[in-house]
Coordinates of C-alpha atoms in Angstrom, one line a residue:
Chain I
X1 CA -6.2 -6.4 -6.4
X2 CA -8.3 -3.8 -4.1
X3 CA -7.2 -0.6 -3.3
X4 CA -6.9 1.0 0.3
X5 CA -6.8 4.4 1.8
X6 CA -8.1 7.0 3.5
X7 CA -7.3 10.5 6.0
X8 CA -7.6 11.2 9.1
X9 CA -6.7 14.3 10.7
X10 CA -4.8 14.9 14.0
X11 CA -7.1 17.3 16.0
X12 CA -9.9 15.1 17.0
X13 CA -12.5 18.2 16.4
X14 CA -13.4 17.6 12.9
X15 CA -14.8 20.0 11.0
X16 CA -12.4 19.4 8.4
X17 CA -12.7 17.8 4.8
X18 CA -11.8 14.5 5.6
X19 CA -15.5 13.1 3.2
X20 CA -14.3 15.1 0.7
X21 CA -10.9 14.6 0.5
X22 CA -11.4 10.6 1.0
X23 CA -14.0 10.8 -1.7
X24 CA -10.7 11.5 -4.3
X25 CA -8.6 9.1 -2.7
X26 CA -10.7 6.4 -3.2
X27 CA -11.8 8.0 -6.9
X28 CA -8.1 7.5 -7.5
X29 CA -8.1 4.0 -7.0
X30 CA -11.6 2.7 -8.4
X31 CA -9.4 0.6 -10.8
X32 CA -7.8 -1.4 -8.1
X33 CA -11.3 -2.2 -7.0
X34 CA -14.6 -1.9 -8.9
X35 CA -16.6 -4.3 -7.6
X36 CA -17.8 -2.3 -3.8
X37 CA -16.3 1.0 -1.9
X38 CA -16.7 1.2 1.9
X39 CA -15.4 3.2 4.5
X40 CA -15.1 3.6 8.1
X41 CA -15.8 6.7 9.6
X42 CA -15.2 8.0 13.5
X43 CA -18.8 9.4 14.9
X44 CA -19.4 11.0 17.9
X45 CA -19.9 8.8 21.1
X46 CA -23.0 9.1 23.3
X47 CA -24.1 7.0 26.2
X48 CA -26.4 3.9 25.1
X49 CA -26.1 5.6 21.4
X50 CA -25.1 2.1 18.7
X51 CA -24.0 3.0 15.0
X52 CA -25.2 -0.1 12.9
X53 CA -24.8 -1.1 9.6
X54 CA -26.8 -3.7 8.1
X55 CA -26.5 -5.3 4.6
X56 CA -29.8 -6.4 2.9
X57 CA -29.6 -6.8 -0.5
X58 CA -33.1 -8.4 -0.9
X59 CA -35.8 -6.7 -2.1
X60 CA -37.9 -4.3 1.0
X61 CA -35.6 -5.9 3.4
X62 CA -34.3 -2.9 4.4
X63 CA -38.2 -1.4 5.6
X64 CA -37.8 -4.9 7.7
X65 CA -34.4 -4.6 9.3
X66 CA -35.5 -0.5 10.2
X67 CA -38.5 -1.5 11.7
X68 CA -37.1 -4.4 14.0
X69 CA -33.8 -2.2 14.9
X70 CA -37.3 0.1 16.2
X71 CA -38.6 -2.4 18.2
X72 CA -35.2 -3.8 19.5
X73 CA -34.1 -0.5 20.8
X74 CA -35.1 3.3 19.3
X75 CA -34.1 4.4 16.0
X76 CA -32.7 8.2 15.6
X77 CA -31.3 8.4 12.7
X78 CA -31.2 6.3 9.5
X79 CA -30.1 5.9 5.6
X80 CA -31.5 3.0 3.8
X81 CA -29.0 2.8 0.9
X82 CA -30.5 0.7 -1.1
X83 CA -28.6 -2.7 0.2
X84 CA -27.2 -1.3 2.9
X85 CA -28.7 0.5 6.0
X86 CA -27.2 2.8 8.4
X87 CA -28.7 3.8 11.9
X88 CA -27.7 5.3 15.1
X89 CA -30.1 3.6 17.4
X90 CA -30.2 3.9 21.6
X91 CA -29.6 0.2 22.9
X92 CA -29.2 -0.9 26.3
X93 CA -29.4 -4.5 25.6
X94 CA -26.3 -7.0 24.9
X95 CA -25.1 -6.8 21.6
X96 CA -25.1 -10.6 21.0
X97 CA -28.8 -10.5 21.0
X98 CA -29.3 -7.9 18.6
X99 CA -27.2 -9.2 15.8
X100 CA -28.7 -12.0 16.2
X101 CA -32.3 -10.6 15.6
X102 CA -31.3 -8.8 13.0
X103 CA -29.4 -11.7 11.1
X104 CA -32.4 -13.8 11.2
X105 CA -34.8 -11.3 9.0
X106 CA -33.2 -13.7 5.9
X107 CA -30.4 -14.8 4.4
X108 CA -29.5 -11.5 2.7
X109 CA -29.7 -9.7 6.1
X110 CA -26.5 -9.2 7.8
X111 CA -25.1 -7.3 10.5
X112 CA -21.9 -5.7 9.1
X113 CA -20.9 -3.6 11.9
X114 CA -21.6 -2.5 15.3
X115 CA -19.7 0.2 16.5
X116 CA -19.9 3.1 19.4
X117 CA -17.4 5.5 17.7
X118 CA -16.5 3.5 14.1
X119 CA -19.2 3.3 12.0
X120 CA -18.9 1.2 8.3
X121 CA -20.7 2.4 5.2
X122 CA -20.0 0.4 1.9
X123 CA -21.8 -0.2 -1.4
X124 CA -21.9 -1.5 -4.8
X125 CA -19.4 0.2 -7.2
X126 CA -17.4 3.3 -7.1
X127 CA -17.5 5.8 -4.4
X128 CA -20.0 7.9 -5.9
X129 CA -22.3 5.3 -5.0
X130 CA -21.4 6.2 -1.3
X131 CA -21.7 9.8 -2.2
X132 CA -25.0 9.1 -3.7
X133 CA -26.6 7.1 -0.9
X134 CA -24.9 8.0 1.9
X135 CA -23.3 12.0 1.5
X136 CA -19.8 10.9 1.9
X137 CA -18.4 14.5 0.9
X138 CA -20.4 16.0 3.6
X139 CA -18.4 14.0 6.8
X140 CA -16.6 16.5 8.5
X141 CA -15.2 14.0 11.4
X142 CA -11.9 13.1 12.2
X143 CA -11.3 9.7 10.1
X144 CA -12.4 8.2 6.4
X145 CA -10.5 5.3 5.8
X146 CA -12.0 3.1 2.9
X147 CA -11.3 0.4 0.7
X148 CA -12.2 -0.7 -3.0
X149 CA -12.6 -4.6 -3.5
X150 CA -12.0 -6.5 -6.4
X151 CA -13.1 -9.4 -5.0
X152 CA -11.6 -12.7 -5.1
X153 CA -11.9 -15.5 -2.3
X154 CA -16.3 -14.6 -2.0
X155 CA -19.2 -12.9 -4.0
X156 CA -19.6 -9.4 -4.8
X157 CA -22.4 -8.0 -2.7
X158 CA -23.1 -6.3 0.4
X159 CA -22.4 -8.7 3.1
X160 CA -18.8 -9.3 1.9
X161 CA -18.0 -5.8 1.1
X162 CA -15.5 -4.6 3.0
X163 CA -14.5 -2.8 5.3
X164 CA -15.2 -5.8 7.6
X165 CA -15.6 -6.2 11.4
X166 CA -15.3 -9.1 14.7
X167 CA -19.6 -7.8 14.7
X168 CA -19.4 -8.9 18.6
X169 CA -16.6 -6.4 19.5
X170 CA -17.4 -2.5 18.9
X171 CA -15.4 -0.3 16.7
X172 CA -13.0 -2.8 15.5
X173 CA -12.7 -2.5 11.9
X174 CA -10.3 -3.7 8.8
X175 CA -9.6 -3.0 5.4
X176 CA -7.8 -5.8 3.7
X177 CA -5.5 -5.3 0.2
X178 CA -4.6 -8.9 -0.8
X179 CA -5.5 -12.7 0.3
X180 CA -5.1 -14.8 3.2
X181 CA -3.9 -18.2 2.0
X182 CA -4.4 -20.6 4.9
X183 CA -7.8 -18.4 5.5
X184 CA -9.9 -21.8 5.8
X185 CA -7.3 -23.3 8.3
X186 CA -7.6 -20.2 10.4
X187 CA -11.7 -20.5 10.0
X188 CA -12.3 -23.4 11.0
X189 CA -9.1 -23.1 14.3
X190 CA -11.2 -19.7 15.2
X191 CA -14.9 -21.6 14.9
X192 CA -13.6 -24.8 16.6
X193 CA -13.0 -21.5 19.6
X194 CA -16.6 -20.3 19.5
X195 CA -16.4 -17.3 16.7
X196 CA -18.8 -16.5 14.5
X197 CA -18.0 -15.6 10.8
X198 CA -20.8 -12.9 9.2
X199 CA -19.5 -13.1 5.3
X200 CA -17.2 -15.5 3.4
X201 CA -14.9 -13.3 3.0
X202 CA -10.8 -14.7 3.5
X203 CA -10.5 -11.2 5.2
X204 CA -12.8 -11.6 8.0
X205 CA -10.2 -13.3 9.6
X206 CA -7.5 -10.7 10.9
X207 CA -10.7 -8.8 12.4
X208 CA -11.6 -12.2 14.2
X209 CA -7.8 -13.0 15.0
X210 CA -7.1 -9.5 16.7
X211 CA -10.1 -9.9 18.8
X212 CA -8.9 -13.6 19.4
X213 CA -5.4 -12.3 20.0
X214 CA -6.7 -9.4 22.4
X215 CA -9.0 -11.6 24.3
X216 CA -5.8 -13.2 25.1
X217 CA -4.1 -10.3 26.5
X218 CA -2.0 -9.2 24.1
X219 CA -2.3 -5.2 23.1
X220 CA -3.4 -4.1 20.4
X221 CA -0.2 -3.4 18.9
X222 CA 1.2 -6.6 19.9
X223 CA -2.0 -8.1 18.1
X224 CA -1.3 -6.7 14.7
X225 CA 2.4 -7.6 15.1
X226 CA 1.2 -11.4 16.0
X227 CA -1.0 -11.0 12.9
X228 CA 2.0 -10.6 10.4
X229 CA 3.4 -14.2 11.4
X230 CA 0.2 -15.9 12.2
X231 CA -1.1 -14.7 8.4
X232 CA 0.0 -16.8 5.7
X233 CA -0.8 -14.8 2.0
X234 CA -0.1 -11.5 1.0
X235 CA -2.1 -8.6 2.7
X236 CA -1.9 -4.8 4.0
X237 CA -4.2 -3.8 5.9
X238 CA -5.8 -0.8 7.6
X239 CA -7.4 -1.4 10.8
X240 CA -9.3 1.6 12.5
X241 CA -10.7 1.3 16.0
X242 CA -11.9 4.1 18.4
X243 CA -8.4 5.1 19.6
X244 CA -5.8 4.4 16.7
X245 CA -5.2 3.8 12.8
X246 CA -2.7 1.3 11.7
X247 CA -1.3 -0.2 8.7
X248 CA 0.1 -3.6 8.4
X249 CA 2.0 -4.9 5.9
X250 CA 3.6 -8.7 5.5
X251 CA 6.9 -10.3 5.7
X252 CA 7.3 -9.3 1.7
X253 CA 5.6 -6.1 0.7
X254 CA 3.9 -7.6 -1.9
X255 CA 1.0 -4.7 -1.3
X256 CA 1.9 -1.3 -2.1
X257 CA 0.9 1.6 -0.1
X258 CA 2.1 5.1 0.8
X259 CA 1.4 7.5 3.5
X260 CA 1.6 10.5 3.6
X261 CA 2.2 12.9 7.0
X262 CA 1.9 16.7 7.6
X263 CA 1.4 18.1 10.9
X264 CA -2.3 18.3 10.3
X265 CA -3.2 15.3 9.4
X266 CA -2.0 11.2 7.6
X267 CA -3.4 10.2 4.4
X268 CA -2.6 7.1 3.1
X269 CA -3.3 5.2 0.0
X270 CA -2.5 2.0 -2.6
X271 CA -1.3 4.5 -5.1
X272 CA 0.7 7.4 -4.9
X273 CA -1.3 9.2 -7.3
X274 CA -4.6 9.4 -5.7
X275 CA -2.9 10.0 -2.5
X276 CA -2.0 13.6 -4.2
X277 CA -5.5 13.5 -6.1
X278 CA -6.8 13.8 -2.3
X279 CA -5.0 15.9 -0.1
X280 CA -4.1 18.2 -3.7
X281 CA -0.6 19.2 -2.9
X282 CA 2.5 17.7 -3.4
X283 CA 2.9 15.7 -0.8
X284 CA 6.2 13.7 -0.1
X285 CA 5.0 9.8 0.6
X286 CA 7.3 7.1 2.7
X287 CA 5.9 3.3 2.7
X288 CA 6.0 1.3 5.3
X289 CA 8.7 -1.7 4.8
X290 CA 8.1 -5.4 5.1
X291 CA 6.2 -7.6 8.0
X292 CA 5.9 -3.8 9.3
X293 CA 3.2 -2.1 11.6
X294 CA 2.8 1.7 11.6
X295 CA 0.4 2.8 14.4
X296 CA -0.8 6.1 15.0
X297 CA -2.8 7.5 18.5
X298 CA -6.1 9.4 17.6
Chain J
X1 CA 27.5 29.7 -21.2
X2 CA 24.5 29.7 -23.9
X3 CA 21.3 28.1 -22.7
X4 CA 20.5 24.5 -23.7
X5 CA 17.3 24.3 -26.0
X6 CA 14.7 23.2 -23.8
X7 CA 11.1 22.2 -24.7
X8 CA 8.8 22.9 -21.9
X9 CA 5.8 20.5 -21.5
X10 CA 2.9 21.5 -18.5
X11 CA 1.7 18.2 -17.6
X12 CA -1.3 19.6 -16.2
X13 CA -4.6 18.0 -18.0
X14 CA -2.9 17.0 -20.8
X15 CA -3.3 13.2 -21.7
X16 CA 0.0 10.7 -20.8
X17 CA 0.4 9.4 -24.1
X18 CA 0.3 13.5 -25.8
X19 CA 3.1 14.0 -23.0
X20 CA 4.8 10.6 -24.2
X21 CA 4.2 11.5 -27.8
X22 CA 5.9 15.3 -27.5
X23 CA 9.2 13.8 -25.7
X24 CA 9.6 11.3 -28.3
X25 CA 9.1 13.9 -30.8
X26 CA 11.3 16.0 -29.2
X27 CA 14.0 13.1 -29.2
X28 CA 13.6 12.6 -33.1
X29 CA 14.3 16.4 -33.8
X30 CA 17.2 16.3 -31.6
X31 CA 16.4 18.7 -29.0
X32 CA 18.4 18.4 -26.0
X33 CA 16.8 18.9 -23.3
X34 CA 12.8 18.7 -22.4
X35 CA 11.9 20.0 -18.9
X36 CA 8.5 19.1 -17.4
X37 CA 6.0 20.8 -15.0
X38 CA 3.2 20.1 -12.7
X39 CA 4.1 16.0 -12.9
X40 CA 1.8 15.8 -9.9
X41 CA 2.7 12.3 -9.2
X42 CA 1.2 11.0 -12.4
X43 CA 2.5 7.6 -13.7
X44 CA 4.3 6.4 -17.1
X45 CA 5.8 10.4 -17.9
X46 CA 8.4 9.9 -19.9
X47 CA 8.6 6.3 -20.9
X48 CA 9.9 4.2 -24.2
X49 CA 12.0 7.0 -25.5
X50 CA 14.7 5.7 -27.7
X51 CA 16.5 8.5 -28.5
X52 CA 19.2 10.4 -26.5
X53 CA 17.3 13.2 -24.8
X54 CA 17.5 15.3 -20.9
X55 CA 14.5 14.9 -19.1
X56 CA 14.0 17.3 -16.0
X57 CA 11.5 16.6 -13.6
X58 CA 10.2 19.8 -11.7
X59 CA 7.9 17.5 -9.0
X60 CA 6.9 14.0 -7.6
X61 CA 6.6 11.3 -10.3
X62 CA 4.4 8.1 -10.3
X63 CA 5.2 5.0 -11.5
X64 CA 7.7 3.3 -14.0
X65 CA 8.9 6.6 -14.8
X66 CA 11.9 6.7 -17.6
X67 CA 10.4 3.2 -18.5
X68 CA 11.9 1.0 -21.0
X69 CA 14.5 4.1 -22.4
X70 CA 17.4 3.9 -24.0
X71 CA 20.4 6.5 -23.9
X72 CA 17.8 8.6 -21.8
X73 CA 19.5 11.2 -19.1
X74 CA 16.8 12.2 -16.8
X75 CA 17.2 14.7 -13.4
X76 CA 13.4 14.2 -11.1
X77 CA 12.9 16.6 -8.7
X78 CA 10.9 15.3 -5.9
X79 CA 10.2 11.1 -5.2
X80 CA 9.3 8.5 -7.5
X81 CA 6.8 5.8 -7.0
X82 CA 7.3 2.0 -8.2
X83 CA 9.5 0.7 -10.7
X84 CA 11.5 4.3 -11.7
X85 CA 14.1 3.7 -15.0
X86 CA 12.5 0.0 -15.5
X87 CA 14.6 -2.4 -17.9
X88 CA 16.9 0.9 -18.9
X89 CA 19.5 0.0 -21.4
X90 CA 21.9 3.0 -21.2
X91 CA 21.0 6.4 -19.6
X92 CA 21.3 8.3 -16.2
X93 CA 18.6 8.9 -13.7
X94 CA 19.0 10.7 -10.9
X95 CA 16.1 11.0 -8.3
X96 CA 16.6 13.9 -5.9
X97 CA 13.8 12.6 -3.0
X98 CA 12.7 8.6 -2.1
X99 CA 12.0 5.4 -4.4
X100 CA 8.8 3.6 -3.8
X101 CA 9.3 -0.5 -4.4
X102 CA 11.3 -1.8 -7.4
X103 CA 13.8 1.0 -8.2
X104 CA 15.3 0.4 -11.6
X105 CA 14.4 -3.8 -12.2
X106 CA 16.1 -6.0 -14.8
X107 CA 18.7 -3.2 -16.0
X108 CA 21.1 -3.8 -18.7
X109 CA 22.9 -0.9 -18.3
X110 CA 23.2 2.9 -17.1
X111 CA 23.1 4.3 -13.9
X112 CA 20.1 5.1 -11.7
X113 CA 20.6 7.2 -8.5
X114 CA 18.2 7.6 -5.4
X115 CA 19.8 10.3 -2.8
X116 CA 16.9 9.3 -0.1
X117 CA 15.6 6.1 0.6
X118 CA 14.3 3.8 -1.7
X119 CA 11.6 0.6 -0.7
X120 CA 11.8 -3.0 -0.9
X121 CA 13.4 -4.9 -4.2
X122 CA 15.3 -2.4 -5.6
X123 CA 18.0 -3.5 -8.3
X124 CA 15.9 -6.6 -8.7
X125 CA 17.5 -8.8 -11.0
X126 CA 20.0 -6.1 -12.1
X127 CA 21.9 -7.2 -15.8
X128 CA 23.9 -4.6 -16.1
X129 CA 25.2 -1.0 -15.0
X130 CA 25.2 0.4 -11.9
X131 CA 22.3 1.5 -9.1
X132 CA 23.3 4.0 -6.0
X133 CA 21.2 4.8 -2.7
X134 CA 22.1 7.4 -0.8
X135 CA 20.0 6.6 2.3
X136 CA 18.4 3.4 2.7
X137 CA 17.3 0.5 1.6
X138 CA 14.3 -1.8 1.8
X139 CA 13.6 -5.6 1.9
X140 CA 15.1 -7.9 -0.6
X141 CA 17.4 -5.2 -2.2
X142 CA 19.4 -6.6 -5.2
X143 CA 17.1 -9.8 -5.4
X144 CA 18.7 -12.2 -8.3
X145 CA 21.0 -9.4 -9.6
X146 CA 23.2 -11.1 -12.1
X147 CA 25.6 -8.6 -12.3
X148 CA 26.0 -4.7 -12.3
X149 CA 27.2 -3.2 -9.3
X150 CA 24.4 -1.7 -6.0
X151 CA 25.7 1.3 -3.6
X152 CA 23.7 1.3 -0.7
X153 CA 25.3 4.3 1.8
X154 CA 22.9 3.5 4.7
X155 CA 21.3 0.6 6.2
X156 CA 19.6 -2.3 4.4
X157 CA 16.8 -4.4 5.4
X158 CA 16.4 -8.3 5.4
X159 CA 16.9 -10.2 2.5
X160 CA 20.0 -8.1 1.0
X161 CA 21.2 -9.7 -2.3
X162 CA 18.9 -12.9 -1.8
X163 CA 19.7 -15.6 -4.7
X164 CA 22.5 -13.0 -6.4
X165 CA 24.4 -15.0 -9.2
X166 CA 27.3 -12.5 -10.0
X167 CA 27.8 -9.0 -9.2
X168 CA 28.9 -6.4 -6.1
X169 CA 26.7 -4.8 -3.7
X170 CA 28.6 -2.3 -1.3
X171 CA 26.9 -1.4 2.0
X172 CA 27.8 1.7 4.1
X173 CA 25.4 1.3 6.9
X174 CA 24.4 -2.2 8.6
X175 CA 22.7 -4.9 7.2
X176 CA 19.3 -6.3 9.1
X177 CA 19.9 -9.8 7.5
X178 CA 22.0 -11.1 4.6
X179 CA 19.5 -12.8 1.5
X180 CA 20.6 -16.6 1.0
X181 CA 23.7 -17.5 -1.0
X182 CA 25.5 -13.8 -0.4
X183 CA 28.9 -13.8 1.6
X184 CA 31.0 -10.2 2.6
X185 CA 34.3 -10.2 1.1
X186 CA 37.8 -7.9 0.3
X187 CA 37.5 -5.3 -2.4
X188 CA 39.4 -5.5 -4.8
X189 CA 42.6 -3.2 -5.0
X190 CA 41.5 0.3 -6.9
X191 CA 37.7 -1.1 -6.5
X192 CA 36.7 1.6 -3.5
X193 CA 38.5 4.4 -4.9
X194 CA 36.0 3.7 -8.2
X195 CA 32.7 3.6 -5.7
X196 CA 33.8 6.9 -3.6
X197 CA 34.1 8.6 -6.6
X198 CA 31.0 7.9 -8.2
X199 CA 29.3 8.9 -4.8
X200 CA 31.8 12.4 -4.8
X201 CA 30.0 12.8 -8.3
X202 CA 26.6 13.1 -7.2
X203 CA 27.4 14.6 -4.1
X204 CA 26.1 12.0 -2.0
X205 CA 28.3 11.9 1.3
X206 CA 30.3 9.0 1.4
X207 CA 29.7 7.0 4.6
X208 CA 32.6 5.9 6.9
X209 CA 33.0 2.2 5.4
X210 CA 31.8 0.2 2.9
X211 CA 31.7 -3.2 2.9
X212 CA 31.5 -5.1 -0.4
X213 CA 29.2 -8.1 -0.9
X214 CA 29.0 -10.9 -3.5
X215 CA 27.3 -14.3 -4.0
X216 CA 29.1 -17.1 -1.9
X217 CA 28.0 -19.2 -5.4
X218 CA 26.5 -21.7 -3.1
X219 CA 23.3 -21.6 -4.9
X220 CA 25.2 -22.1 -8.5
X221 CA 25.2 -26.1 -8.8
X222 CA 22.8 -28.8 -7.5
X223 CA 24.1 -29.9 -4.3
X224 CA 23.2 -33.7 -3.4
X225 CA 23.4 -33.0 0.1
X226 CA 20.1 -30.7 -0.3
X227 CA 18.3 -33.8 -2.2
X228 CA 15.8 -34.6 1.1
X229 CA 14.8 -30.9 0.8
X230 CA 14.5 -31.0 -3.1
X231 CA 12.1 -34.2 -2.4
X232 CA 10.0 -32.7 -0.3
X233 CA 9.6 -29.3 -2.3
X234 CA 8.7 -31.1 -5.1

C-alpha cells in the first residue's frame, strides 16, 4: 500500500515547522506503511559540502562506513542511526568513486543517497523512529517530503527503504505509492545502458528513468510526463530535487493523494486525514487527476 | 417556525464508533435531526444508519461518509474524501465543497449532490437514483453505471461512462474523451425540463447546454467480428 506525503513551504528561508508538522503527516499514515519511514529534506548548499546517507544494517558497520567517508574526504557532521548513517562530508573527488568505496565495506553497506541540497533519512518502522535517531521535529528547512512502505516487490530493510535515489546524480529523489509492473523489463533495458541499481526495489526505476530521460535532453517536467506512459503498474509519486516538488500520478488514479495549498506553504498526503493531522486546520484538499503531473518551483 | 430537535454531537476525541453509535441511537428514538462538529476530516462519521434521520455536517469529512445508509438525508459542509454516500439505498446527500475519488459507488437509489468538483470514478457502477456535479468531473466518471441518471454541469475527463449498460449521463461542459461503448443522443421530450429543475433545486447554476449521453449497446452481445481479439486476450 505505502503512504506518501510531506510540506514544504514557499519562502525558501526555513525557520518554519516543516519536521514537526511532517512528523504528523506521516503519523497519520503509518497504517499505509509500517514496515520503514524516510524522508527527504532540503539542506543548505556549501561549496565541496556532500550530504550522504548510507544504509548498514550489519552489526559495527556503521563505525566502518564513518571512518572510511573520513578518509575519503572530511567528515563534519554525522548521525549513526543505528542502520542508517547520515553525514555532511567536504569532497572534492568524483562521486562515482566514492559510492563505490563505500558500497564495498559489505553486502549490507549501501549508499542510499548522495545529494548537495536533498538529503534522505529513513528507518525501520514508524516515524518516531526517525524522530528518535535522527530529530525529525527539530528540521526547520524548507521541505519534508516522506514516505511509509509496506513493502512488496523487495525486503524490508534499510537499503530498500524508500525514499530512493539515481545515487550517481545529486539531489534527485522519489517516493513511490504503488508497483511498477514491467519493473524487470525496464531493469534489465536501463542495465543493458550502463545504470547501476543500489536496492531491489521495483521503485528504483522512475529515479533511474528520469535521469535516463534527462540525460537525453528532455526537462525535467517533460521527464516525469514521459514517466506516466513509459511506466506500466500503478504508482504516485513524489519526486523532490534541489529546485522543484512534483507529484505524478498514472493514466488511472489508482493511488490516492491530496494536496493541500495556502499561500504559505503545500502539504500533501495519501490520506486526507493526516493531511489536516499535520498542517492542524481545516484545510480544503484538490487531487491531482489521472496520468497527471503537478509541479511546483522552490 | 419552531426549531427542529437537534442532537449535537462534538466529534472532537471522541471514538468513531461512540459517534456512529449516538446517530444510530438518535435514529431509533426518532429524533430528527443530529448536527455534528469539529468532523476534522475524520473518516466513517455517520455510516450504516438505517433509520430516517438529518445529518448536518459543520466541516470537511473523510472517507465513505453516509456509508451503507438507508433513508439517510445528510447536508456536509466542507469536502468529502473517497467514497461519500457509498451503496446508499434511499436518502439525500448534499456536499457543499469537492469529492475525492468514488463519489457515491454502486447506488441503488437517492440522490447524492457535489456543488464543486468531484475526482475520478464517480457514480461507479451506479444501480439506481440519481448523482449531480456542479463543477467537474474526473477520470472514468459513471464507469459500468447500469442505470440511474449522472449531471455533470462542467467538464469531464477521459473515460466518461466507460462500459455503461443502461442509463443517462448529461454533460454541460466538454467531454476530454468518451469511455468505450457510450454514444451522445436526443433527449427525450420533457427529459431536460426534469434535469434543469433538479439543478434550480439545489441552486446549482444550470450551464448553457446539456448534452445527454447513453450506452451505444455495442458492448451488450458477443460480437464474432471481435473473436481474433477475444483469442488473443485469452
Amino acid at each position: 500500500m505505502c503512504g506518501v506525503g510531506g510540506i514544504f513551504f514557499r519562502n525558501p528561508d526555513g525557520n518554519v515547522p516543516s519536521g514537526e508538522i511532517a512528523y504528523r503527516i506521516l503519523e497519520g499514515i503509518y497504517r499505509r506503511g509500517p514496515d520503514s519511514t524516510g524522508v527527504a529534506v532540503l539542506q543548505p548548499p556549501e561549496k565541496d559540502l556532500l550530504y550522504i546517507g548510507v544504509s548498514c544494517q550489519g552489526k559495527g558497520s556503521g563505525a566502518h562506513v564513518l571512518e572510511k567517508l573520513d578518509e575519503l574526504g572530511r567528515v563534519r557532521e554525522a548521525t549513526d542511526g543505528e542502520g542508517y548513517i547520515r553525514a555532511a562530508i567536504t569532497y572534492t573527488g568524483d562521486n562515482t568513486a566514492l559510492i563505490e568505496a563505500i558500497d564495498a565495506l559489505g553486502p549490507d553497506v549501501r549508499v542510499s543517497s548522495v545529494g548537495r541540497t536533498v538529503e534522505v533519512l529513513k528507518h525501520m518502522g514508524g516515524v518516531e523512529n526517525l524522530e528518535k535517531n535522527f530529530h525529525l521535529k527539530n528540521y526547520r528547512g524548507q521541505l519534508v517530503m516522506g514516505l511509509t512502505r509496506f513493502a512488496t516487490e523487495s525486503r524490508i530493510d534499510f537499503i530498500n527503504a524508500q525514499p530512493l535515489s539515481a545515487r550517481l546524480t545529486s539531489d534527485l529523489v522519489i517516493m513511490h505509492n504503488g508497483h511498477i509492473t514491467n519493473f524487470h523489463y525496464l531493469r534489465y533495458s536501463y542495465e543493458q545502458l550502463g545504470y547501476t541499481f543500489g536496492t531491489a526495489n521495483d521503485s528504483e526505476v522512475i529515479a533511474i528513468m528520469l535521469v535516463d530521460e534527462m540525460s537525453k535532453g528532455l526537462s525535467f517536467e517533460e521527464a516525469l510526463k514521459k514517466s506516466t506512459t513509459l511506466l506500466d503498474g500503478c504508482f504516485t509519486y513524489i519526486a523532490v530535487t534541489d529546485k522543484c516538488v512534483a507529484v505524478v500520478k498514472d493514466p488511472y488514479a489508482a493511488k490516492p493523494l491530496v494536496v493541500g495549498e495556502t499561500d504559505e506553504f503545500v502539504a500533501m498526503s495519501s490520506d486526507c486525514q493526516s493531511l489536516r493531522e499535520g498542517v492542524q486546520t481545516d484545510i480544503d484538499v484538490w487531487e491531482p487527476g489521472a496520468g497527471e503531473v503537478a509541479l511546483w518551483q522552490l | 417556525m419552531a426549531a427542529v430537535e437537534t442532537l449535537t454531537i462534538d466529534c472532537e476525541g471522541k471514538p468513531t464508533r461512540a459517534i456512529n453509535a449516538a446517530i444510530r441511537e438518535a435514529a431509533d428514538k426518532g429524533t430528527p435531526q443530529v448536527e455534528l462538529l469539529n468532523t476534522q476530516a475524520r473518516h466513517n462519521i455517520g455510516v450504516s444508519i438505517l433509520k430516517p434521520i438529518h445529518l448536518i455536517y459543520r466541516g470537511h469529512v473523510g472517507y465513505y461518509t453516509v456509508g451503507l445508509c438507508d433513508g439517510v438525508t445528510a447536508e456536509i459542509h466542507g469536502s468529502c474524501g473517497w467514497g461519500v454516500a457509498d451503496n446508499l439505498m434511499a436518502g439525500e446527500v448534499v456536499v457543499h465543497g469537492n469529492a475525492a475519488t468514488a463519489v457515491a459507488p454502486s447506488i441503488r437509489g437517492g440522490r447524492v449532490v457535489i456543488k464543486g468538483n468531484a475526482g475520478p470514478r464517480a457514480a461507479v457502477s451506479l444501480k439506481k437514483g440519481e448523482i449531480v456535479i456542479g463543477g467537474n468531473a474526473g477520470y472514468m466518471t459513471g464507469f459500468m453505471m447500469q442505470n440511474g441518471r449522472l449531471i455533470i454541469c462542467g467538464d469531464s475527463a477521459a473515460g466518461l461512462g466507460d462500459s455503461m449498460y443502461q442509463g443517462t449521463i448529461f454533460v454541460g461542459g466538454k467531454v476530454t474523451e468518451l469511455g468505450s461503448g457510450v454514444t451522445a443522443v436526443d433527449p427525450e421530450p420533457g427529459e431536460m425540463d426534469d434535469v434543469l429543475a433538479t439543478l434550480e433545486r439545489f441552486e446549482i447554476k444550470a450551464p448553457k447546454t446539456l448534452t445527454k449521453y447513453q450506452s451505444d449497446r455495442s458492448l451488450w452481445h458477443f460480437n464474432k467480428h471481435d473473436f481474433a481479439a477475444w483469442k488473443d486476450v485469452l
